[in-house]
Amino acid sequence: MSDYETIIAEVHDRVGLIRLNRPRAFNALNSQLMRELTDALAAFDADEDIGAIVITGSERVFAAGADIKEMSTATPVDMLTSGYIDLFDRIRQVSKPIVAAVSGFALGGGFELAMTCDMIVASESAQFGQPEINLGIIPGAGGTQRLTRTVGKYLAMEIVLNDRRLTAEEAARFGLVNRVVPVERYLDEAMELAQQLAARAPIALRIAKESVNKALETPLSEGLAYERRVFYLLFATEDQKEGMDAFMHKRKAEWKGK
């Protein structure tokens, strides 16, 4: 991988691991970190030897939010032309599944980054929140939208309007995380989940991710029509033939990604 200053990118078998690495700034998401993060994600997405991706921080903090020093004197035009918020959209465009491994604080932009991922494994120490109201602003990278779609209007209102923080167990109860594990296990658990995903049929995995996301973004009738089209499309792949043959002959499938 390329040399980065604010992240560390590693390859573990078929999983790409990205560590946010601004410890003195509590992994605050400045423009440089977000650009390096999206560049690393794009590189992993284009790598046929990578099947899934994990994003993590440290045991103490996933990401404490956006870099307020960078934003404090910005004008509306500065925010518009900087492209900072657009970088979160680039994460949404990654075709391979992304697992967030969250420990400690995931606040503001850090929480929004975790919610941009496809699955979240949280340590018992994880805390989630959108404290932007304390700065006289609101979440701007999807916090009001993804959060509300997951937990519903009333809890989202309390989190966004009144800086309510959620513990890891509360986040699990409200459907915000996939599982909660001890701090010493959270990254291993996320990596194990990613390895399982990476062992799946690559094209089907990609289309399955697109289809689930479509359910959040379209009316039911449109989502069902999309699902049906891509379901039929998968019967043109070699992996579909291999998967069904392996099932019938009680052997392990050997995916080609074709």
Coordinates of C-alpha atoms in Angstrom, one line a residue:
M1 CA 0.0 0.0 0.0
S2 CA 1.0 3.6 -0.4
D3 CA 2.6 5.6 2.4
Y4 CA 0.0 7.5 4.4
E5 CA 0.4 10.0 7.2
T6 CA -3.0 9.8 9.0
I7 CA -4.0 6.1 8.5
I8 CA -2.3 2.8 8.4
A9 CA -3.3 0.3 5.7
E10 CA -2.6 -3.4 6.0
V11 CA -3.5 -6.6 4.2
H12 CA -4.5 -9.7 6.2
D13 CA -5.2 -12.6 3.9
R14 CA -8.2 -11.3 1.8
V15 CA -9.1 -8.5 4.2
G16 CA -7.9 -4.9 3.9
L17 CA -7.5 -3.3 7.3
I18 CA -7.4 0.5 7.7
R19 CA -6.5 2.1 11.0
L20 CA -7.2 5.7 11.7
N21 CA -4.0 7.1 13.0
R22 CA -4.1 10.6 14.5
P23 CA -3.7 9.6 18.2
R24 CA -2.9 13.1 19.4
A25 CA -6.1 14.5 17.9
F26 CA -8.2 11.5 19.0
N27 CA -8.5 10.5 15.3
A28 CA -10.3 13.7 14.4
L29 CA -11.4 13.4 10.8
N30 CA -9.6 16.2 9.0
S31 CA -9.5 16.6 5.3
Q32 CA -6.2 14.8 4.9
L33 CA -7.3 11.8 6.9
M34 CA -10.6 11.6 4.9
R35 CA -8.8 11.8 1.6
E36 CA -6.3 9.2 2.6
L37 CA -9.0 6.9 3.9
T38 CA -11.1 7.2 0.7
D39 CA -7.9 6.6 -1.4
A40 CA -7.1 3.4 0.6
L41 CA -10.7 2.2 0.3
A42 CA -10.6 2.8 -3.4
A43 CA -7.4 0.8 -3.7
F44 CA -8.8 -2.1 -1.7
D45 CA -12.0 -2.0 -3.7
A46 CA -10.0 -2.3 -7.0
D47 CA -7.8 -5.2 -5.7
E48 CA -9.2 -8.6 -6.7
D49 CA -7.3 -10.2 -3.9
I50 CA -9.3 -8.3 -1.3
G51 CA -12.8 -9.4 -0.5
A52 CA -13.8 -7.2 2.5
I53 CA -12.5 -4.2 4.4
V54 CA -12.2 -3.3 8.1
I55 CA -11.9 0.3 9.4
T56 CA -10.8 0.8 13.0
G57 CA -9.3 3.3 15.3
S58 CA -7.7 2.5 18.7
E59 CA -9.1 0.9 21.8
R60 CA -9.6 4.4 23.4
V61 CA -11.2 6.2 20.4
F62 CA -12.6 5.2 17.0
A63 CA -12.9 8.9 15.9
A64 CA -13.9 11.8 18.1
G65 CA -15.5 13.7 15.3
A66 CA -14.5 16.1 12.6
D67 CA -11.5 18.4 13.1
I68 CA -13.1 21.5 14.6
K69 CA -9.9 23.6 14.2
E70 CA -10.1 23.0 10.5
M71 CA -13.7 24.1 10.3
S72 CA -14.0 26.9 12.9
T73 CA -13.4 29.8 10.6
A74 CA -14.9 28.2 7.4
T75 CA -17.5 30.0 5.3
P76 CA -20.4 28.2 3.6
V77 CA -18.4 28.5 0.3
D78 CA -15.3 27.0 2.0
M79 CA -17.4 24.0 3.1
L80 CA -19.0 23.6 -0.3
T81 CA -15.8 23.8 -2.3
S82 CA -13.6 21.8 0.0
G83 CA -15.3 18.6 -0.9
Y84 CA -15.0 17.3 2.7
I85 CA -18.5 16.0 3.0
D86 CA -18.4 14.6 -0.5
L87 CA -15.7 12.2 0.7
F88 CA -18.3 10.4 2.9
D89 CA -20.2 9.7 -0.4
R90 CA -17.1 8.1 -1.8
I91 CA -17.2 5.6 1.1
R92 CA -20.8 4.8 0.2
Q93 CA -19.7 4.0 -3.3
V94 CA -17.2 1.2 -2.3
S95 CA -18.6 -2.0 -3.7
K96 CA -17.0 -4.4 -1.2
P97 CA -18.4 -4.8 2.4
I98 CA -16.9 -2.6 5.0
V99 CA -16.9 -3.5 8.7
A100 CA -16.3 -0.8 11.3
A101 CA -14.5 -2.0 14.4
V102 CA -15.4 0.5 17.0
S103 CA -14.0 0.9 20.5
G104 CA -14.1 4.0 22.7
F105 CA -15.6 7.2 21.4
A106 CA -17.4 7.3 18.0
L107 CA -18.8 10.9 18.0
G108 CA -20.0 13.3 15.4
G109 CA -18.2 12.6 12.1
G110 CA -16.8 9.4 13.7
F111 CA -20.3 8.1 14.3
E112 CA -21.2 9.1 10.8
L113 CA -18.2 7.3 9.4
A114 CA -19.2 4.1 11.3
M115 CA -22.7 4.4 10.0
T116 CA -21.4 4.7 6.4
C117 CA -19.9 1.2 6.8
D118 CA -22.0 -1.9 6.2
M119 CA -21.6 -3.6 9.6
I120 CA -20.4 -2.5 13.0
V121 CA -18.6 -4.6 15.6
A122 CA -18.4 -2.6 18.9
S123 CA -16.3 -3.2 22.0
E124 CA -18.0 -2.9 25.4
S125 CA -16.4 0.5 25.9
A126 CA -17.8 2.0 22.7
Q127 CA -19.9 5.2 22.9
F128 CA -21.9 6.7 20.1
G129 CA -23.2 10.2 19.7
Q130 CA -23.9 13.3 17.5
P131 CA -22.8 16.3 19.7
E132 CA -22.7 18.8 16.9
I133 CA -25.6 20.7 18.5
N134 CA -23.1 21.9 21.2
L135 CA -21.1 23.6 18.4
G136 CA -24.1 25.4 17.0
I137 CA -24.4 23.1 13.9
I138 CA -26.0 19.8 13.0
P139 CA -24.5 16.5 11.6
G140 CA -23.6 17.1 8.0
A141 CA -22.3 13.7 6.7
G142 CA -25.5 11.7 7.0
G143 CA -26.0 11.7 10.8
T144 CA -29.6 12.9 10.8
Q145 CA -30.5 10.6 7.9
R146 CA -28.8 7.2 8.6
L147 CA -29.4 7.4 12.3
T148 CA -33.2 8.1 11.9
R149 CA -33.6 5.3 9.4
T150 CA -32.0 2.9 11.9
V151 CA -33.4 3.9 15.4
G152 CA -36.5 5.9 14.4
K153 CA -37.5 9.5 14.8
Y154 CA -37.8 9.9 18.6
L155 CA -34.5 8.5 19.7
A156 CA -32.8 10.2 16.8
M157 CA -34.3 13.5 17.9
E158 CA -32.8 13.0 21.4
I159 CA -29.4 12.1 20.1
V160 CA -29.2 14.9 17.6
L161 CA -31.0 17.7 19.4
N162 CA -29.9 16.9 23.0
D163 CA -26.5 15.1 22.7
R164 CA -27.7 11.8 24.1
R165 CA -24.9 9.3 24.0
L166 CA -25.5 5.6 23.5
T167 CA -23.5 2.9 25.1
A168 CA -22.4 -0.2 23.1
E169 CA -25.2 -2.2 24.6
E170 CA -27.8 0.5 23.9
A171 CA -26.5 0.7 20.3
A172 CA -27.0 -3.0 19.9
R173 CA -30.5 -2.9 21.4
F174 CA -31.5 -0.2 18.9
G175 CA -30.0 -2.0 15.9
L176 CA -27.0 0.3 15.4
V177 CA -24.3 -2.4 15.8
N178 CA -24.1 -6.1 14.8
R179 CA -22.5 -7.3 18.1
V180 CA -20.8 -6.1 21.3
V181 CA -17.6 -7.9 22.4
P182 CA -14.9 -7.4 25.1
V183 CA -12.4 -4.7 24.3
E184 CA -9.6 -7.2 23.9
R185 CA -11.7 -9.0 21.2
Y186 CA -13.4 -6.3 19.2
L187 CA -10.8 -6.1 16.4
D188 CA -10.3 -9.8 16.1
E189 CA -14.1 -10.2 15.9
A190 CA -14.4 -7.7 13.2
M191 CA -11.5 -9.2 11.2
E192 CA -13.1 -12.7 11.6
L193 CA -16.4 -11.3 10.3
A194 CA -14.6 -9.7 7.4
Q195 CA -12.7 -12.9 6.6
Q196 CA -16.0 -14.8 6.4
L197 CA -17.4 -12.1 4.0
A198 CA -14.3 -12.3 1.9
A199 CA -14.8 -16.0 1.4
R200 CA -18.2 -15.5 -0.2
A201 CA -18.9 -15.3 -4.0
P202 CA -17.5 -11.9 -4.9
I203 CA -20.1 -10.7 -7.5
A204 CA -23.1 -12.0 -5.4
L205 CA -21.6 -10.2 -2.4
R206 CA -21.3 -7.0 -4.2
I207 CA -24.9 -7.2 -5.6
A208 CA -26.3 -8.3 -2.2
K209 CA -24.7 -5.1 -0.6
E210 CA -26.2 -2.9 -3.3
S211 CA -29.6 -4.5 -2.9
V212 CA -29.8 -4.1 0.9
N213 CA -28.7 -0.4 0.5
K214 CA -31.4 0.0 -2.1
A215 CA -34.0 -1.0 0.5
L216 CA -33.1 2.1 2.5
E217 CA -33.2 4.5 -0.5
T218 CA -36.2 3.5 -2.6
P219 CA -39.9 2.7 -2.3
L220 CA -40.7 -1.0 -1.8
S221 CA -42.0 -1.6 -5.3
E222 CA -38.8 -0.1 -6.8
G223 CA -36.6 -2.1 -4.5
L224 CA -38.4 -5.3 -5.3
A225 CA -38.0 -4.7 -9.0
Y226 CA -34.3 -4.0 -8.6
E227 CA -33.8 -7.1 -6.5
R228 CA -35.6 -9.3 -9.2
R229 CA -33.4 -7.9 -12.0
V230 CA -30.1 -8.5 -10.2
F231 CA -31.3 -11.9 -9.0
Y232 CA -31.8 -12.9 -12.7
L233 CA -28.5 -11.3 -13.6
L234 CA -26.5 -13.5 -11.3
F235 CA -27.6 -16.6 -13.3
A236 CA -25.2 -15.3 -16.0
T237 CA -22.2 -15.7 -13.7
E238 CA -19.8 -18.6 -13.5
D239 CA -20.0 -18.4 -9.7
Q240 CA -23.8 -19.2 -9.8
K241 CA -23.1 -22.4 -11.7
E242 CA -20.2 -23.3 -9.4
G243 CA -22.2 -22.6 -6.2
M244 CA -25.1 -24.7 -7.2
D245 CA -23.0 -27.5 -8.5
A246 CA -21.0 -27.5 -5.3
F247 CA -24.2 -27.6 -3.3
M248 CA -25.5 -30.6 -5.2
H249 CA -22.3 -32.5 -5.0
K250 CA -21.7 -31.6 -1.3
R251 CA -18.3 -29.9 -1.8
K252 CA -16.9 -26.5 -1.1
A253 CA -17.4 -24.0 -3.8
E254 CA -14.4 -22.4 -5.5
W255 CA -15.3 -18.9 -6.4
K256 CA -13.8 -17.2 -9.5
G257 CA -15.5 -13.8 -9.2
K258 CA -16.9 -14.2 -12.8

